[in-house]
XYZ file of C-alpha atoms in Angstrom:
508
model
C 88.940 56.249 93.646
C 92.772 57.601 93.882
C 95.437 58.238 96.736
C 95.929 61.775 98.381
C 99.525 61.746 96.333
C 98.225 61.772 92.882
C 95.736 64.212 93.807
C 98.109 67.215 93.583
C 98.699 65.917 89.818
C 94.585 65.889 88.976
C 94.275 69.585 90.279
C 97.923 70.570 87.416
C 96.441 68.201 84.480
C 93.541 68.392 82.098
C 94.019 64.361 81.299
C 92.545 61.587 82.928
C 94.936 59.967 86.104
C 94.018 56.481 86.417
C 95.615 54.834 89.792
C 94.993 50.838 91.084
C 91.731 50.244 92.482
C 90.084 52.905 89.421
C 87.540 50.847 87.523
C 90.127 51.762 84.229
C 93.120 50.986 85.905
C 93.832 46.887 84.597
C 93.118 47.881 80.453
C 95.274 51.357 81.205
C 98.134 49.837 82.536
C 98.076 46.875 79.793
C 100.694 46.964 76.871
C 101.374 45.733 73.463
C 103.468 42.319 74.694
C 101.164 40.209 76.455
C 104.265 39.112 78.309
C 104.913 42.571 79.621
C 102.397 42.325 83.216
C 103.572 45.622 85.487
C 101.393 47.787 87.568
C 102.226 51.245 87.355
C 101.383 53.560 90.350
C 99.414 55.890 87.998
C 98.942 56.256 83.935
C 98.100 59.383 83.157
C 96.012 60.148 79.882
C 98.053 62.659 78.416
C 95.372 66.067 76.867
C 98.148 68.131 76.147
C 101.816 69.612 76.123
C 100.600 71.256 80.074
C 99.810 67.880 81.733
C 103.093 66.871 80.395
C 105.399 69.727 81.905
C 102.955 69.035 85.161
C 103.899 65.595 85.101
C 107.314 65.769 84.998
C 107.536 68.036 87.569
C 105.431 66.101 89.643
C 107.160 62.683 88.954
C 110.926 64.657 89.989
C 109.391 65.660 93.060
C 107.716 62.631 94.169
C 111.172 60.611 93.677
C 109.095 58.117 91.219
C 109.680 56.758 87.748
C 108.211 57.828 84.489
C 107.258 55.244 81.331
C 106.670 57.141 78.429
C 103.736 55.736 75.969
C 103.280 56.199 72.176
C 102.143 54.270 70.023
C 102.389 51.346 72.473
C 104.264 48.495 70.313
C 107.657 48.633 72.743
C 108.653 44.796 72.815
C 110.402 45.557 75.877
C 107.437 46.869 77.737
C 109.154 50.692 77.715
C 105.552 51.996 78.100
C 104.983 51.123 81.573
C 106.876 50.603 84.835
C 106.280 49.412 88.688
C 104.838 51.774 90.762
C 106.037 54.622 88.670
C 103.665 57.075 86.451
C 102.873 56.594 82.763
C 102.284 59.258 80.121
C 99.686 57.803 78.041
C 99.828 59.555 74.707
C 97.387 56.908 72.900
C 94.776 59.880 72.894
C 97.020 62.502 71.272
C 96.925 60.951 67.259
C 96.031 63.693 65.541
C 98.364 64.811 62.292
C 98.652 68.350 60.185
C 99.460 68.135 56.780
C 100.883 71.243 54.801
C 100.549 69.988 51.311
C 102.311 73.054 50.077
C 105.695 72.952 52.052
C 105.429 69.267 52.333
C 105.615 68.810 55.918
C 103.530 66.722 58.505
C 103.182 67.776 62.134
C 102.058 64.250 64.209
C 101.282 64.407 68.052
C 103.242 61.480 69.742
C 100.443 58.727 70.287
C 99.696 58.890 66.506
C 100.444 55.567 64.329
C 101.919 54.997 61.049
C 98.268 54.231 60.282
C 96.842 57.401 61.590
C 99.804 59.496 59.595
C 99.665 57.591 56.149
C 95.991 58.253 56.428
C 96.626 62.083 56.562
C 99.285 62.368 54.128
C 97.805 60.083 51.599
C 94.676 62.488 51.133
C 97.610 64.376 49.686
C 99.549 61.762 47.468
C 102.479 62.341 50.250
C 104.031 59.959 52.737
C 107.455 59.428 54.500
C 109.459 56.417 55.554
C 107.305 54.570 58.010
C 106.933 51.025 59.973
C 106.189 48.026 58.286
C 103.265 47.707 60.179
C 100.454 50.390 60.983
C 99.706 49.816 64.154
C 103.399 51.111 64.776
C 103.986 54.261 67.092
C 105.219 56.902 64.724
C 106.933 58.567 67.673
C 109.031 55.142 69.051
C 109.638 54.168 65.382
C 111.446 58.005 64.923
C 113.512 57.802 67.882
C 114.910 54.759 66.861
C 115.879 55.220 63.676
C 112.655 53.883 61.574
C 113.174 51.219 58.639
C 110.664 51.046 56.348
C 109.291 50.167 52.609
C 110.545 53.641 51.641
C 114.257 53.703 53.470
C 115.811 52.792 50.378
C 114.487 55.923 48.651
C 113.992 58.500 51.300
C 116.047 57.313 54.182
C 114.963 56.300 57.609
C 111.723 57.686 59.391
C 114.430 60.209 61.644
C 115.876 61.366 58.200
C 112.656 62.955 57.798
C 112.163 64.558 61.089
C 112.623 68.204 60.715
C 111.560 69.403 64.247
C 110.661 67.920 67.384
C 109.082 70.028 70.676
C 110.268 68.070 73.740
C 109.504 68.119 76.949
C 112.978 68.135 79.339
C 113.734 66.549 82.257
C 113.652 69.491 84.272
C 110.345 69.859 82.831
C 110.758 72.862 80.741
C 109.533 72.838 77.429
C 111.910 72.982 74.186
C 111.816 73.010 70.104
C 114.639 71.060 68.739
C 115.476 71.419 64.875
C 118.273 72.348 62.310
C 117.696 76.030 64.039
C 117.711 75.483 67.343
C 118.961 72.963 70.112
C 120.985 71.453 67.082
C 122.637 69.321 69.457
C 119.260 67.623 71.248
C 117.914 67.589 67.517
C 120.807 65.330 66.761
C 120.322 63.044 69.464
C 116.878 62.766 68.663
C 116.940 60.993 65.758
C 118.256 57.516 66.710
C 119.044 57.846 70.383
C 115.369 56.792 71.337
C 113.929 58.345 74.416
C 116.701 58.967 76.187
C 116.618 63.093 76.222
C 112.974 63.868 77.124
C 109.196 63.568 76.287
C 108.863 64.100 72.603
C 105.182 66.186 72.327
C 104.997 66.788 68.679
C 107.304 65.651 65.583
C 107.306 67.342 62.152
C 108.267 65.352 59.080
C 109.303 66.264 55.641
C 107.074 64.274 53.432
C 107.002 62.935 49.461
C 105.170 62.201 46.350
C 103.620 58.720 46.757
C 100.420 57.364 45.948
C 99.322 54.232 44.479
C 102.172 51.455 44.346
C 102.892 48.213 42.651
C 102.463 45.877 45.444
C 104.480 42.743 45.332
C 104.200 39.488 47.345
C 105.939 35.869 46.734
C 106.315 32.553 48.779
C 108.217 30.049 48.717
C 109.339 27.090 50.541
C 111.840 28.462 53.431
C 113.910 24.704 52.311
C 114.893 26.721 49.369
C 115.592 29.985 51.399
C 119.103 30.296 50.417
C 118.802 30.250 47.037
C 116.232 32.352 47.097
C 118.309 34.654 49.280
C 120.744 34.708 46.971
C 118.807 35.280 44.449
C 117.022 38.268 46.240
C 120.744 40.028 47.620
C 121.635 40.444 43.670
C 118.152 41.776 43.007
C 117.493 44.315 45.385
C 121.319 45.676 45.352
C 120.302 46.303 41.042
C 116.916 47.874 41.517
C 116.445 50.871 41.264
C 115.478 52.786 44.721
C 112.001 53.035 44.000
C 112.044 49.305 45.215
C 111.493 48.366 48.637
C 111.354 44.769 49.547
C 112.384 42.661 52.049
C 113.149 38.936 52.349
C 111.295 37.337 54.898
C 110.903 34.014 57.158
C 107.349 32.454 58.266
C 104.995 30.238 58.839
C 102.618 30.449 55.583
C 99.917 32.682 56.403
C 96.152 32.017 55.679
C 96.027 34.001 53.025
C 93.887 33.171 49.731
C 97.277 33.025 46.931
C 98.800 30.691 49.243
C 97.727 27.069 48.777
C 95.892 25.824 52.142
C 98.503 22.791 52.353
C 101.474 25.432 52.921
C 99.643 27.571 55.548
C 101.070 27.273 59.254
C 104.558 25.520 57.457
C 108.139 27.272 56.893
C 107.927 29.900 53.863
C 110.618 32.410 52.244
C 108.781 35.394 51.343
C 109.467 38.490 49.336
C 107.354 40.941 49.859
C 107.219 45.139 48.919
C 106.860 48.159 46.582
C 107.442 49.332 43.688
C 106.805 53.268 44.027
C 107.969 54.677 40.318
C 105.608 54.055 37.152
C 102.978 51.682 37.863
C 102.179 49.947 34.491
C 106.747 48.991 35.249
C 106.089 47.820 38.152
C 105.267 44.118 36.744
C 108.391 43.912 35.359
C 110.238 44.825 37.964
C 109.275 41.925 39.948
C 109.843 39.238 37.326
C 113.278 38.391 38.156
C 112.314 37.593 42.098
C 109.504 35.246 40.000
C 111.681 33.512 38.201
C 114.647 32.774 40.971
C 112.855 29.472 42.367
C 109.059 27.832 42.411
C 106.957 30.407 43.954
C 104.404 28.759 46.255
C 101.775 31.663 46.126
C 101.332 35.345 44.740
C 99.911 38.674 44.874
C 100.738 41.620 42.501
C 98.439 44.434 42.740
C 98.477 48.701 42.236
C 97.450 49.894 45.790
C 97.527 53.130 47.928
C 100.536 53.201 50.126
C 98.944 53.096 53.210
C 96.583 50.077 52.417
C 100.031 48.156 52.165
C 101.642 49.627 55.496
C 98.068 47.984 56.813
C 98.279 44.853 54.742
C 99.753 42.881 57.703
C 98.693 44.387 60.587
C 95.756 41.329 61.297
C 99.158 39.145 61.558
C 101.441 40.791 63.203
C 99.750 44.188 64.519
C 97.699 42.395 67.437
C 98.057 43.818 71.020
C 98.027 40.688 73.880
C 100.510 38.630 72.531
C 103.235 36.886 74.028
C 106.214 38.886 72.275
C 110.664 38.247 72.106
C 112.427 39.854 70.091
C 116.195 40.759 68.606
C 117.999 42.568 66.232
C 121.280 42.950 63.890
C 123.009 44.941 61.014
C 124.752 42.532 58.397
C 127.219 44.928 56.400
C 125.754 41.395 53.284
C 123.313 39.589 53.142
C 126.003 36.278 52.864
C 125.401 32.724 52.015
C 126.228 31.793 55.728
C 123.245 34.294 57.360
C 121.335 32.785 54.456
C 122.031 29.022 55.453
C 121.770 30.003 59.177
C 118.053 31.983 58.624
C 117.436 28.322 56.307
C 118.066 25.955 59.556
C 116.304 28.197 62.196
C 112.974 28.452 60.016
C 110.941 25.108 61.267
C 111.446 26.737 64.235
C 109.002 29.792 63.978
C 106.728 29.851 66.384
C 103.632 31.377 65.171
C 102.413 32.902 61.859
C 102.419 35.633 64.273
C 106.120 35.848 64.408
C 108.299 37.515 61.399
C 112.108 37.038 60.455
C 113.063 39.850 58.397
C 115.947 41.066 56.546
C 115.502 44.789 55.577
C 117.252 46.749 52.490
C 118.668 49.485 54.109
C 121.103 50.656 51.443
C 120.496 53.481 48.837
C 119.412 56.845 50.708
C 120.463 55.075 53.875
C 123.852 55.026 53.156
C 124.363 58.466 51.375
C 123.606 60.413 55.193
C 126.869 60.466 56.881
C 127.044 58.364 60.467
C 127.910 60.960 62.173
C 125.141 63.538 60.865
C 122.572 61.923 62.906
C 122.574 59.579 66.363
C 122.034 56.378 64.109
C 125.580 55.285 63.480
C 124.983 52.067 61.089
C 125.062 54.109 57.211
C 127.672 51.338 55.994
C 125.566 48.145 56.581
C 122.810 47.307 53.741
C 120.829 44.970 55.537
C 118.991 45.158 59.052
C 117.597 41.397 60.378
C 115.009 41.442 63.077
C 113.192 38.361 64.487
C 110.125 39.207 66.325
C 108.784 36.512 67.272
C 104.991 36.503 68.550
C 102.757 33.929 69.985
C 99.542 33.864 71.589
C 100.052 30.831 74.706
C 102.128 31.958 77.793
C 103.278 28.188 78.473
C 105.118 28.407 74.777
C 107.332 31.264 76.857
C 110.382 29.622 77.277
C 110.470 27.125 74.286
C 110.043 30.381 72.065
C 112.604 32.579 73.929
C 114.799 30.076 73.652
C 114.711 29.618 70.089
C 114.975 33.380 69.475
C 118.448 33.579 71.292
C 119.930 30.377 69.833
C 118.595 32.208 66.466
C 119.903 35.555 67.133
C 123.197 34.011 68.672
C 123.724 32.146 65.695
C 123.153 35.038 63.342
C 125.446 37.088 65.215
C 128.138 35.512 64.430
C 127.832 37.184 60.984
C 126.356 40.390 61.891
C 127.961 43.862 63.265
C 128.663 44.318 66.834
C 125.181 46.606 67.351
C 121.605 45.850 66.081
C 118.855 48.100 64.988
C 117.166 49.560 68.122
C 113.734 49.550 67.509
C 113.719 46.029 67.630
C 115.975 44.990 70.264
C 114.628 43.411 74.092
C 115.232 44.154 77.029
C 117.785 42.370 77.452
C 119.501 43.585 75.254
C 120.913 46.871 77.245
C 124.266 45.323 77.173
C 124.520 45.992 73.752
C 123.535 50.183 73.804
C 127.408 50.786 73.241
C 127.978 48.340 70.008
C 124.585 49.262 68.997
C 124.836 53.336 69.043
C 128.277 52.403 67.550
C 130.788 55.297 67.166
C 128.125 57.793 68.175
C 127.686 56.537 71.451
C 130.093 58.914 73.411
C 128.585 61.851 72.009
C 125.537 60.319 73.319
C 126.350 59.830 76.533
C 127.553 63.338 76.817
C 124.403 65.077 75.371
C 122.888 62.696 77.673
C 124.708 64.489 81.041
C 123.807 67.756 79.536
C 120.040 67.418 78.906
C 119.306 64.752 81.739
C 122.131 64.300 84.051
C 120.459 62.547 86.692
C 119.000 59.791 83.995
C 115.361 60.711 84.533
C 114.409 59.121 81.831
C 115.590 55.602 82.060
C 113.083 53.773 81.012
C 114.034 52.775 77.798
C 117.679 51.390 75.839
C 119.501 53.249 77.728
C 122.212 55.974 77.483
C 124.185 56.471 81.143
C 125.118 59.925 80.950
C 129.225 60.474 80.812
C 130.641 61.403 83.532
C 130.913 65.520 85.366
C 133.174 67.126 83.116
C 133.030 66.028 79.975
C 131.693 68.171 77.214
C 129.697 67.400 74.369
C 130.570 67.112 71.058
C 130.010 69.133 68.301
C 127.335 67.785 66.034
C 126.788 68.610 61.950
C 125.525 71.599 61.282
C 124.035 70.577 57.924
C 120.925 68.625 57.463
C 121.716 65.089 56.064
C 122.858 65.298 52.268
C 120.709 62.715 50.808
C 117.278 65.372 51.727
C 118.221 68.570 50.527
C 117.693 68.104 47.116
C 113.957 66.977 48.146
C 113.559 70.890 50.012
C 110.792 72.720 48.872
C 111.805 76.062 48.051
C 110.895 78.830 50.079
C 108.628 80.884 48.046
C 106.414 78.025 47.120
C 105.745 77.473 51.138
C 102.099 78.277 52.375
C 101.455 77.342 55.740
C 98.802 79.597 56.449
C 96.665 77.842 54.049
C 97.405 74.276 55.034
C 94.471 71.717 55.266
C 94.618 69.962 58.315
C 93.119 66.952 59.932
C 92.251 66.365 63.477
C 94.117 68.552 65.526
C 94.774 72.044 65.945
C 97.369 74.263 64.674
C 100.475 74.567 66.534
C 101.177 77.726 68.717
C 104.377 78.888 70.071
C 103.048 78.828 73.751
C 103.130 75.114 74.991
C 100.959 76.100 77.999
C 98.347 76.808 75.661
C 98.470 72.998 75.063
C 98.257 73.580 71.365
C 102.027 72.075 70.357
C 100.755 68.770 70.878
């Protein structure tokens, strides 16, 4: 069943177009947030880079939005829209390792899951989500702040390449080589310049880990966040850790009288020598009376997966906001301390991620993610599963976050920002966001793709910036050299090696 409009699209695409009334049509148009309840006019299930360029095209000339969808975890509900078309990508997961130049080529509906699985068959890996149900593509765009950002720098550090899709719907390769300036604006500027149909990543040595987990009562949360600013700030950058706020989970090392009530948790990696990674927790042991803990070697992507049953689950109700705190102080310690009874499910995580270390040494103006001066990025995403908790819980997020603020940095970290929170693009894009906007009039001057935090494009007449034409500092010395490169000979997972002609449908 489908309307005469969308049948010009079926006869141009190879996917699957899914319209109202289809017996598909209520799981396709679902999302991530439970709270997020729009009916598109069509999703279509993206097969490759042609339906893509089809789409576009189509969309333009039909006068109706576009909702782009990767990995699906947009709080916002970015993947969908009201009587506009989605591009579905949740089909296109596939990852291509090349063990010998160290590089990773994802398609865009891949998770952090799906690439840690792929790059771990090759002790390699990249700075990823927290979680593994996480969109690699959304977390990219974004920034991306994960276990490893203190040693190799945000997930968009890593991005080497990226084929897009424009919003005139012709089909581009942004890198260090070419379309330097889109390539820029890529990493950190979200979706705003066009459908992103394949990603390549510079990956690392990592393999098995010293996983490290401690609770403690959230009462003593500021000591223990003192305690934990001192730490992190001396460890070396093989640690990544965050502090965290929760309701005790039901986990086995936590004793069954603390589950569901206020904890403090610290909880990471260790990613150098594993028989010194014991040590390297001890001083985190002995800064108050840990409730509960877990201390275990583990492959990498077993702990990117570790809390995915908690936090990871599609349906529920989801608010949530974000910050950069240039410290960790005493006063967003007391503030995190009074707000923690509060939590309103063990589904719901207040975080305080170490973004210092290789972070900080990539200049803010070398890539579209201005904040490289703050060392600490708080993010309350708070999840619950009943609909009628809606406005108690939103509530309690914005008091939170409103509270916070007053200690933060004008902007917040994108990837986990609401909605509502589009007032904020200019504070949080921070001294990048002119050059922004201006890329912005150049590459989509008629904000096609809207959908999203977004960038207005500066006014007619304005030209762009220049942009850096170095790569960021802090990854050059991890470059493979050239004559150890072998991509012919690459092993590869579950999709097909990439060809230059994106009709071919192969750059996906």
């Amino acid at each position: 069943m489908g309307s005469d409009r969308f049948d010009v699209l079926r006869e141009q695409v190879r996917g699957q177009v899914i319209e109202e009334g289809d017996a598909e049509y209520e799981a396709a148009r679902l999302v991530y947030n439970g709270m997020i309840d729009r009916r598109p006019a069509a999703v279509l299930r993206v097969s490759q880079v042609a339906d893509v360029l089809a789409a576009v095209r189509f969309a333009r000339g039909l006068g109706i939005e576009v909702a782009v969808r990767g990995g699906g975890h947009s709080a916002p509900g970015f993947g969908t829209v009201d009587g506009g078309l989605v591009l579905d990508f949740s089909a296109r997961r596939g990852v291509r390792v090349d063990p010998a130049a160290r590089l990773a080529r994802v398609e865009p509906g891949a998770t952090w899951a799906d690439y840690n699985h792929a790059t771990h068959a090759f002790g390699l890996a990249s700075t990823g989500g927290i979680i593994g149900s996480t969109g690699v593509a959304g977390l990219t765009l974004g920034g991306g702040i994960g276990y490893l950002s203190r040693k190799y720098g945000l997930s968009c550090d890593n991005l080497v390449a990226a084929d897009v899709v424009l919003a005139d719907g012709t089909f581009v390769t942004a890198s260090e080589a070419e379309n330097v300036d889109l390539f820029w604006a890529l990493r950190g500027g979200s979706g705003n310049f066009g459908v992103v149909t394949s990603m390549e990543f510079r990956v690392h040595p990592v393999d098995m880990v010293h996983v490290g987990i401690m609770f403690f009562d959230a009462a003593t949360g500021a000591e223990v966040g003192a305690a934990y600013r001192e730490w992190i700030a001396a460890e070396p950058e093989e640690m990544g850790a965050f502090l965290g706020f929760h309701q005790g989970p039901p986990v086995p090392f936590l004793p069954e009288e603390w589950h569901g009530k206020p904890v403090a948790v610290i909880a990471g990696m260790w990613t150098g020598d594993l028989d010194a990674g014991p040590a390297h927790w001890q001083a985190m042991l002995d800064a108050g009376q840990v409730l509960g803990s877990f201390f275990a070697p583990m492959p990498y992507p077993a702990l990117n997966i570790m809390f995915d049953g908690l936090s990871g689950i599609p349906g529920l109700q989801g608010y949530w906001k974000a910050d950069f705190l240039r410290t960790l102080s005493d006063d967003a310690l007391r503030t995190a301390v009074a707000y923690a009874p509060g939590i309103p499910s063990v589904h719901s995580a207040n975080h305080f991620y170490p973004i210092d270390g290789a972070v900080g040494r990539v200049a803010p103006e070398a890539t579209a993610f201005a904040y490289r001066n703050v060392d600490f990025a708080p993010v309350i995403a708070a999840q619950w599963p009943d609909p009628s908790e809606n406005d108690r819980n939103i509530a309690w997020v914005r008091e939170y976050w409103t509270a916070l603020h007053e200690f933060s940095e004008p902007g917040g970290y994108l990837n986990f920002q609401d909605a509502d929170d589009q007032a904020r693009i200019e504070d949080t894009l921070g001294s990048n966001y002119a050059r922004l906007a201006d890329l912005k009039a150049k590459y989509d001057p008629d904000n096609f793709f809207h959908v999203n935090q977004n960038i207005k494009p500066a006014p007619a007449g304005t030209a762009a910036a220049a942009v850096p034409a170095e790569p960021p500092a802090v990854l050059l010395a991890e470059a493979v050299p050239e004559e150890t490169r072998q991509p012919d000979v690459a092993p590869q997972s579950d999709t097909a090696p990439r060809t230059a002609n994106p009709a071919e449908g192969a750059a996906t």
